[in-house]
PDB file of C-alpha atoms in Angstrom:
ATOM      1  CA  UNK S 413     154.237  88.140 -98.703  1.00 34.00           C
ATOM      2  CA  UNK S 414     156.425  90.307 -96.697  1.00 33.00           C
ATOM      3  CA  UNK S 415     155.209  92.670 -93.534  1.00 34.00           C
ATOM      4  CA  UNK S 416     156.243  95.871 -92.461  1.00 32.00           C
ATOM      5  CA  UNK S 417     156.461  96.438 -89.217  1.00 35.00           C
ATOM      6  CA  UNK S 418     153.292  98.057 -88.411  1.00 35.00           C
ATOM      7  CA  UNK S 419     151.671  95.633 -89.566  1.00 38.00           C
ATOM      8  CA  UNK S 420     153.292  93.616 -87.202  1.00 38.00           C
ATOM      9  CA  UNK S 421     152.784  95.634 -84.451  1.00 40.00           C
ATOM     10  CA  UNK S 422     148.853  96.203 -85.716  1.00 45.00           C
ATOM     11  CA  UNK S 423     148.413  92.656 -85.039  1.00 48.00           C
ATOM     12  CA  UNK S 424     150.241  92.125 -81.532  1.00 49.00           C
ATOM     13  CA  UNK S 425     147.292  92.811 -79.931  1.00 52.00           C
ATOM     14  CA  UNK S 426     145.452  90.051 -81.681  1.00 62.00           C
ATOM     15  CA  UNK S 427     146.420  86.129 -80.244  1.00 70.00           C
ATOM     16  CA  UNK S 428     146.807  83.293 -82.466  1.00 76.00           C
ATOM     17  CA  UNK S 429     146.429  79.759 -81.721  1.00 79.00           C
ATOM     18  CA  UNK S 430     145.442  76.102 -83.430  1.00 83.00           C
ATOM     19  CA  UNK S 431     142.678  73.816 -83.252  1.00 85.00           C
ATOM     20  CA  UNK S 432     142.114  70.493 -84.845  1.00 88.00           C
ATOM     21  CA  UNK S 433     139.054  70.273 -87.290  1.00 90.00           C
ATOM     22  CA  UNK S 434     138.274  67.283 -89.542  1.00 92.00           C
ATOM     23  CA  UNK S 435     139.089  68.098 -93.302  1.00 90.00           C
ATOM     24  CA  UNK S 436     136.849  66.139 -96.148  1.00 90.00           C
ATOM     25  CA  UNK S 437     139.274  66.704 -99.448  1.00 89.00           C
ATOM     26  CA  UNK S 438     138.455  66.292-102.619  1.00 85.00           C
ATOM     27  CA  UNK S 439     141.470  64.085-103.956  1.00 83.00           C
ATOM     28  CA  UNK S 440     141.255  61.115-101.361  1.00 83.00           C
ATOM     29  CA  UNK S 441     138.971  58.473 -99.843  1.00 82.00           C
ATOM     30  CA  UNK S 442     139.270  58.763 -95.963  1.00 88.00           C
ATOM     31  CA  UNK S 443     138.878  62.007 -94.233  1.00 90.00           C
ATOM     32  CA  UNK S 444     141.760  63.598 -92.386  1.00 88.00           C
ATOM     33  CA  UNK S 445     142.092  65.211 -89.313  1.00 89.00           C
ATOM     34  CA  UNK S 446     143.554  68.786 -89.764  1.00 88.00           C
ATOM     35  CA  UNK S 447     145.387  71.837 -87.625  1.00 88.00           C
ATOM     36  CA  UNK S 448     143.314  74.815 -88.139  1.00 85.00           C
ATOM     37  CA  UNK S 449     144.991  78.240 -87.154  1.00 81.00           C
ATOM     38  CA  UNK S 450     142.786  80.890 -85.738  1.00 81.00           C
ATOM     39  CA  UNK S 451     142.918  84.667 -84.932  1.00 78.00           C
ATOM     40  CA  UNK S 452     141.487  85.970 -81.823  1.00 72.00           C
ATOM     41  CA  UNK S 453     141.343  89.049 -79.736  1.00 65.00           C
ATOM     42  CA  UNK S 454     138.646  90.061 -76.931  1.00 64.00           C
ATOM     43  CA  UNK S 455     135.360  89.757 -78.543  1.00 66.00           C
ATOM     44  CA  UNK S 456     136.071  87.284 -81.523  1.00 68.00           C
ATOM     45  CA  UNK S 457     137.785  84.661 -83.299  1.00 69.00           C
ATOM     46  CA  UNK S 458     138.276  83.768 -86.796  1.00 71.00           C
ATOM     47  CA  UNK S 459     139.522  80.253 -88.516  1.00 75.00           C
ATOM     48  CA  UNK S 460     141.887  81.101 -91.450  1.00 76.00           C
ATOM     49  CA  UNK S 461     140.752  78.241 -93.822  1.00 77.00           C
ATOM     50  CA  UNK S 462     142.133  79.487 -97.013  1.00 72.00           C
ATOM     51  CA  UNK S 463     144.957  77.510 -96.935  1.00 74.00           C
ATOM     52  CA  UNK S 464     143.431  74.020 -96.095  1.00 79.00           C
ATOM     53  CA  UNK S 465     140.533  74.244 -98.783  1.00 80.00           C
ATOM     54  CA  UNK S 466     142.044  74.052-102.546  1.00 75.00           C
ATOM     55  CA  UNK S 467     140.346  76.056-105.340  1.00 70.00           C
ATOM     56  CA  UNK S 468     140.476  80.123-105.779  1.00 70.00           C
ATOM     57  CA  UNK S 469     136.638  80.087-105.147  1.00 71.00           C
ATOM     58  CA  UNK S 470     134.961  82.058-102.251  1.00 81.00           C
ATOM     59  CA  UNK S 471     135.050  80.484 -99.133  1.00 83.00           C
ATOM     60  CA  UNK S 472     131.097  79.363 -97.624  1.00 83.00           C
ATOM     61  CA  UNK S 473     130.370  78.757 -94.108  1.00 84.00           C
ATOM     62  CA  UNK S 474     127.684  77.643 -92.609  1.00 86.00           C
ATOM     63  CA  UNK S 475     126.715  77.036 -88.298  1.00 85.00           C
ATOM     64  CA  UNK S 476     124.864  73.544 -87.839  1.00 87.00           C
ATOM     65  CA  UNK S 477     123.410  72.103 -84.522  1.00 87.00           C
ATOM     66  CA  UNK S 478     123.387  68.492 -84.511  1.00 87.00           C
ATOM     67  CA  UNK S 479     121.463  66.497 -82.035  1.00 85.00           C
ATOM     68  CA  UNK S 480     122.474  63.635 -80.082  1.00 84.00           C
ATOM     69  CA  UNK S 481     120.447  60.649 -79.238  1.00 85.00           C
ATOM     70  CA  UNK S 482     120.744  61.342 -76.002  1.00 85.00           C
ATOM     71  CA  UNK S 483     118.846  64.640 -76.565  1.00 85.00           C
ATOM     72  CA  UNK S 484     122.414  67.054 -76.297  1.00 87.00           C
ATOM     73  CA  UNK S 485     123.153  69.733 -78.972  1.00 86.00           C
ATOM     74  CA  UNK S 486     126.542  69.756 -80.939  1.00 87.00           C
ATOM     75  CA  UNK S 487     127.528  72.851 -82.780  1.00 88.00           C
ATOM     76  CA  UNK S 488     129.948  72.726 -85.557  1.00 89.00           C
ATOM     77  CA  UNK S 489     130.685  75.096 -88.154  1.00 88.00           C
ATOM     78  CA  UNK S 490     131.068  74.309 -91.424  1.00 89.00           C
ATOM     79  CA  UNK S 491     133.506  75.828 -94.178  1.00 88.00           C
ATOM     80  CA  UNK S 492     133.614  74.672 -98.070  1.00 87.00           C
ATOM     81  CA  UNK S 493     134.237  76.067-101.374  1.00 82.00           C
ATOM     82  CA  UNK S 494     131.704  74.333-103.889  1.00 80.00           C
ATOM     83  CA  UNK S 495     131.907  75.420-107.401  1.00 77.00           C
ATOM     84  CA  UNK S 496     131.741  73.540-110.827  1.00 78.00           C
ATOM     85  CA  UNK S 497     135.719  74.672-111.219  1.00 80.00           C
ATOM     86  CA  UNK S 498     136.742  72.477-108.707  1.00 82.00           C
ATOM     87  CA  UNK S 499     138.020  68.754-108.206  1.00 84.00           C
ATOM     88  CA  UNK S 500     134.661  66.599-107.478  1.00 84.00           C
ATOM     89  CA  UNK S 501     134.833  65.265-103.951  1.00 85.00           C
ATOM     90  CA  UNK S 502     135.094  61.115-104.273  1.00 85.00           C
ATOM     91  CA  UNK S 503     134.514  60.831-100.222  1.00 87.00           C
ATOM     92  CA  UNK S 504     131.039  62.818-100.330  1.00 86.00           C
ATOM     93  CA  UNK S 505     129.928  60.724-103.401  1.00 86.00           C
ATOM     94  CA  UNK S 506     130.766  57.590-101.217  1.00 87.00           C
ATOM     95  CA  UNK S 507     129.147  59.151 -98.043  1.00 88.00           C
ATOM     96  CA  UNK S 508     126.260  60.675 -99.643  1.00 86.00           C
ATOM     97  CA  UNK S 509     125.508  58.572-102.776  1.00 87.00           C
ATOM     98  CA  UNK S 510     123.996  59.810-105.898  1.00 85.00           C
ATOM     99  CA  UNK S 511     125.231  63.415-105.002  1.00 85.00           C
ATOM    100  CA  UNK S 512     127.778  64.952-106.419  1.00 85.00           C
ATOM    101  CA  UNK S 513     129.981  67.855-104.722  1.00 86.00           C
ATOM    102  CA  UNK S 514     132.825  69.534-105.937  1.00 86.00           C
ATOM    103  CA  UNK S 515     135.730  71.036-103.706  1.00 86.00           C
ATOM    104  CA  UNK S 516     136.673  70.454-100.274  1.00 88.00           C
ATOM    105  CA  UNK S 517     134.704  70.675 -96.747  1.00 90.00           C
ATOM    106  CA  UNK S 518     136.151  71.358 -93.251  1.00 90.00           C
ATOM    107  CA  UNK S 519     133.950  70.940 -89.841  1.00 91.00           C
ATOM    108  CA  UNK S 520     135.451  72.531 -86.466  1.00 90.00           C
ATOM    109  CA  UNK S 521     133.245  72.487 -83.630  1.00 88.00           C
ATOM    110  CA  UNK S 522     131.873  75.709 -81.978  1.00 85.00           C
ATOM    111  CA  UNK S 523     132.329  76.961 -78.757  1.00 80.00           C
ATOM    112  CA  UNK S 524     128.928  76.307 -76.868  1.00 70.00           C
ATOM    113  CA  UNK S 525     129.099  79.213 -74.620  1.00 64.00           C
ATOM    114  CA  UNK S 526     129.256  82.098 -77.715  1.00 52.00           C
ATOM    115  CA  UNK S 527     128.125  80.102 -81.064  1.00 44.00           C
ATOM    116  CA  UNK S 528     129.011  82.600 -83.141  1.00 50.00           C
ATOM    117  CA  UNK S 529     132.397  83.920 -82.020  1.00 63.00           C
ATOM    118  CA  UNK S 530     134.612  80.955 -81.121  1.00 76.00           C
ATOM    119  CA  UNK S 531     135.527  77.426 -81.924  1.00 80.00           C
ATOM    120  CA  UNK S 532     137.208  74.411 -79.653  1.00 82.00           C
ATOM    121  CA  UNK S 533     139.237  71.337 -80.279  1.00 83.00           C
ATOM    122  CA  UNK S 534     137.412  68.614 -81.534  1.00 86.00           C
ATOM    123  CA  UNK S 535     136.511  65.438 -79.026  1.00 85.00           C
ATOM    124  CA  UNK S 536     136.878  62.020 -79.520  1.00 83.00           C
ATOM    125  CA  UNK S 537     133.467  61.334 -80.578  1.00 84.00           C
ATOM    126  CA  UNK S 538     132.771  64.441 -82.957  1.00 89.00           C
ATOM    127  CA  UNK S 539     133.655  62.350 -86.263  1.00 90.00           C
ATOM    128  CA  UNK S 540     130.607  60.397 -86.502  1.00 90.00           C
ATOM    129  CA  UNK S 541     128.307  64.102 -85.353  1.00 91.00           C
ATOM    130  CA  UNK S 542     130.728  66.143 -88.009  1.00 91.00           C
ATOM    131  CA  UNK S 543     130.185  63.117 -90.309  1.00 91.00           C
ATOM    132  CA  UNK S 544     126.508  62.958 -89.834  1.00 90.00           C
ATOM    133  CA  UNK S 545     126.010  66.491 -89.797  1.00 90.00           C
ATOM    134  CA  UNK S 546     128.150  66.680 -93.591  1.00 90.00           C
ATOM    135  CA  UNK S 547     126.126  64.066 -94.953  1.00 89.00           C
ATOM    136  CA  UNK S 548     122.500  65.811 -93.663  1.00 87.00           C
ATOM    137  CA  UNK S 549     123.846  69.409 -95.305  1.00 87.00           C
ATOM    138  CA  UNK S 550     125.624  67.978 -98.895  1.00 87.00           C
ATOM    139  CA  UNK S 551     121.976  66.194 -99.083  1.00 85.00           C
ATOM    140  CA  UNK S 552     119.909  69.056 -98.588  1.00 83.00           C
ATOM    141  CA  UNK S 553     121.888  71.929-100.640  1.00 82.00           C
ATOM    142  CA  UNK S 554     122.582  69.311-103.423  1.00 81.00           C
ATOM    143  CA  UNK S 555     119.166  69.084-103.756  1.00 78.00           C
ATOM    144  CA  UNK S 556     118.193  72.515-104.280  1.00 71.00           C
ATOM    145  CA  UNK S 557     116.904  73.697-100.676  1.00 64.00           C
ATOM    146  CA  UNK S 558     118.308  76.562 -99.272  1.00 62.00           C
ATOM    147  CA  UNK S 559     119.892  76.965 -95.887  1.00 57.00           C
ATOM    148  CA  UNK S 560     117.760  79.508 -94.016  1.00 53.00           C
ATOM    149  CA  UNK S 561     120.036  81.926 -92.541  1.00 46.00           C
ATOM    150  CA  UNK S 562     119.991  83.084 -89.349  1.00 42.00           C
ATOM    151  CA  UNK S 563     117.941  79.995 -88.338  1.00 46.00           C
ATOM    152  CA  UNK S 564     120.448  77.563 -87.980  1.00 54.00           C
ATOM    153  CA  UNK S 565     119.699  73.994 -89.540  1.00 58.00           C
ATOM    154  CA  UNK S 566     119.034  71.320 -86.783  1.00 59.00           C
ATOM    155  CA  UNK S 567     119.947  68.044 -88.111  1.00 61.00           C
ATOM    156  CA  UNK S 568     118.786  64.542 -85.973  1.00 61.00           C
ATOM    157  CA  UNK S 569     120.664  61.345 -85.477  1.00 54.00           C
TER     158      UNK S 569
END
């Protein structure tokens, strides 16, 4: 897709950078640790997913807080595309069994200080939260509950 150039110049006042994010695919056994671009200007930011998720469906997201044993609150944001017209997901049927999903999930932590509006690199110890946190939401939407929105879900370890 080509730009003109005010398009280019529409979007110099907007900053782009990368963070990592951990990417559950639907074609592979071992999840994968990903480079997630985002779009940001004063008030907001925005992860540009399309790419990294395969499938033409619409893009879902969803904000989880995930608690620690140590009492501390994780928040990660959560982006898949789930429809019957995509690949089923072989590492969700080993993490969660006796669920099936279809399409691809991606989990990039959220900036604690705004929730809503930003996201962070991903620490060392966020893949066993993210994973947690994956396994507690595929578990309750495959089983028909619904994800009460703007309460955000608060999952345990």
């Amino acid at each position: 897709m080509t730009y003109s150039h005010s398009n280019i110049i529409r979007y110099r006042a907007y900053g782009f950078r990368a963070v990592s994010a951990r990417l559950y695919p639907a074609l592979v056994r071992e999840p994968a640790r990903a480079l997630v671009d985002t779009i940001f200007n004063r008030n907001r930011e925005l992860c540009l997913v399309d790419h990294l998720l395969s499938g033409k469906s619409k893009v879902h997201h969803v904000l989880v807080r995930v608690q620690d044993l140590a009492g501390k609150i994780h928040l990660f944001c959560i982006f898949f595309r789930n429809s019957t017209l995509l690949d089923t997901n072989n590492l969700i049927e080993a993490m969660v069994p006796g669920r099936t999903w279809t399409g691809d999930i991606l989990a990039v932590r959220a900036a604690a200080k705004n929730n809503v509006d930003g996201v962070v690199h991903l620490c060392s110890n966020d893949d066993i939260l993210i994973d947690f946190a994956v396994r507690s939401l595929v578990e309750r939407m495959t089983r028909g509950l619904r994800l009460c929105i703007p309460v955000y879900p608060v999952f345990c370890m």
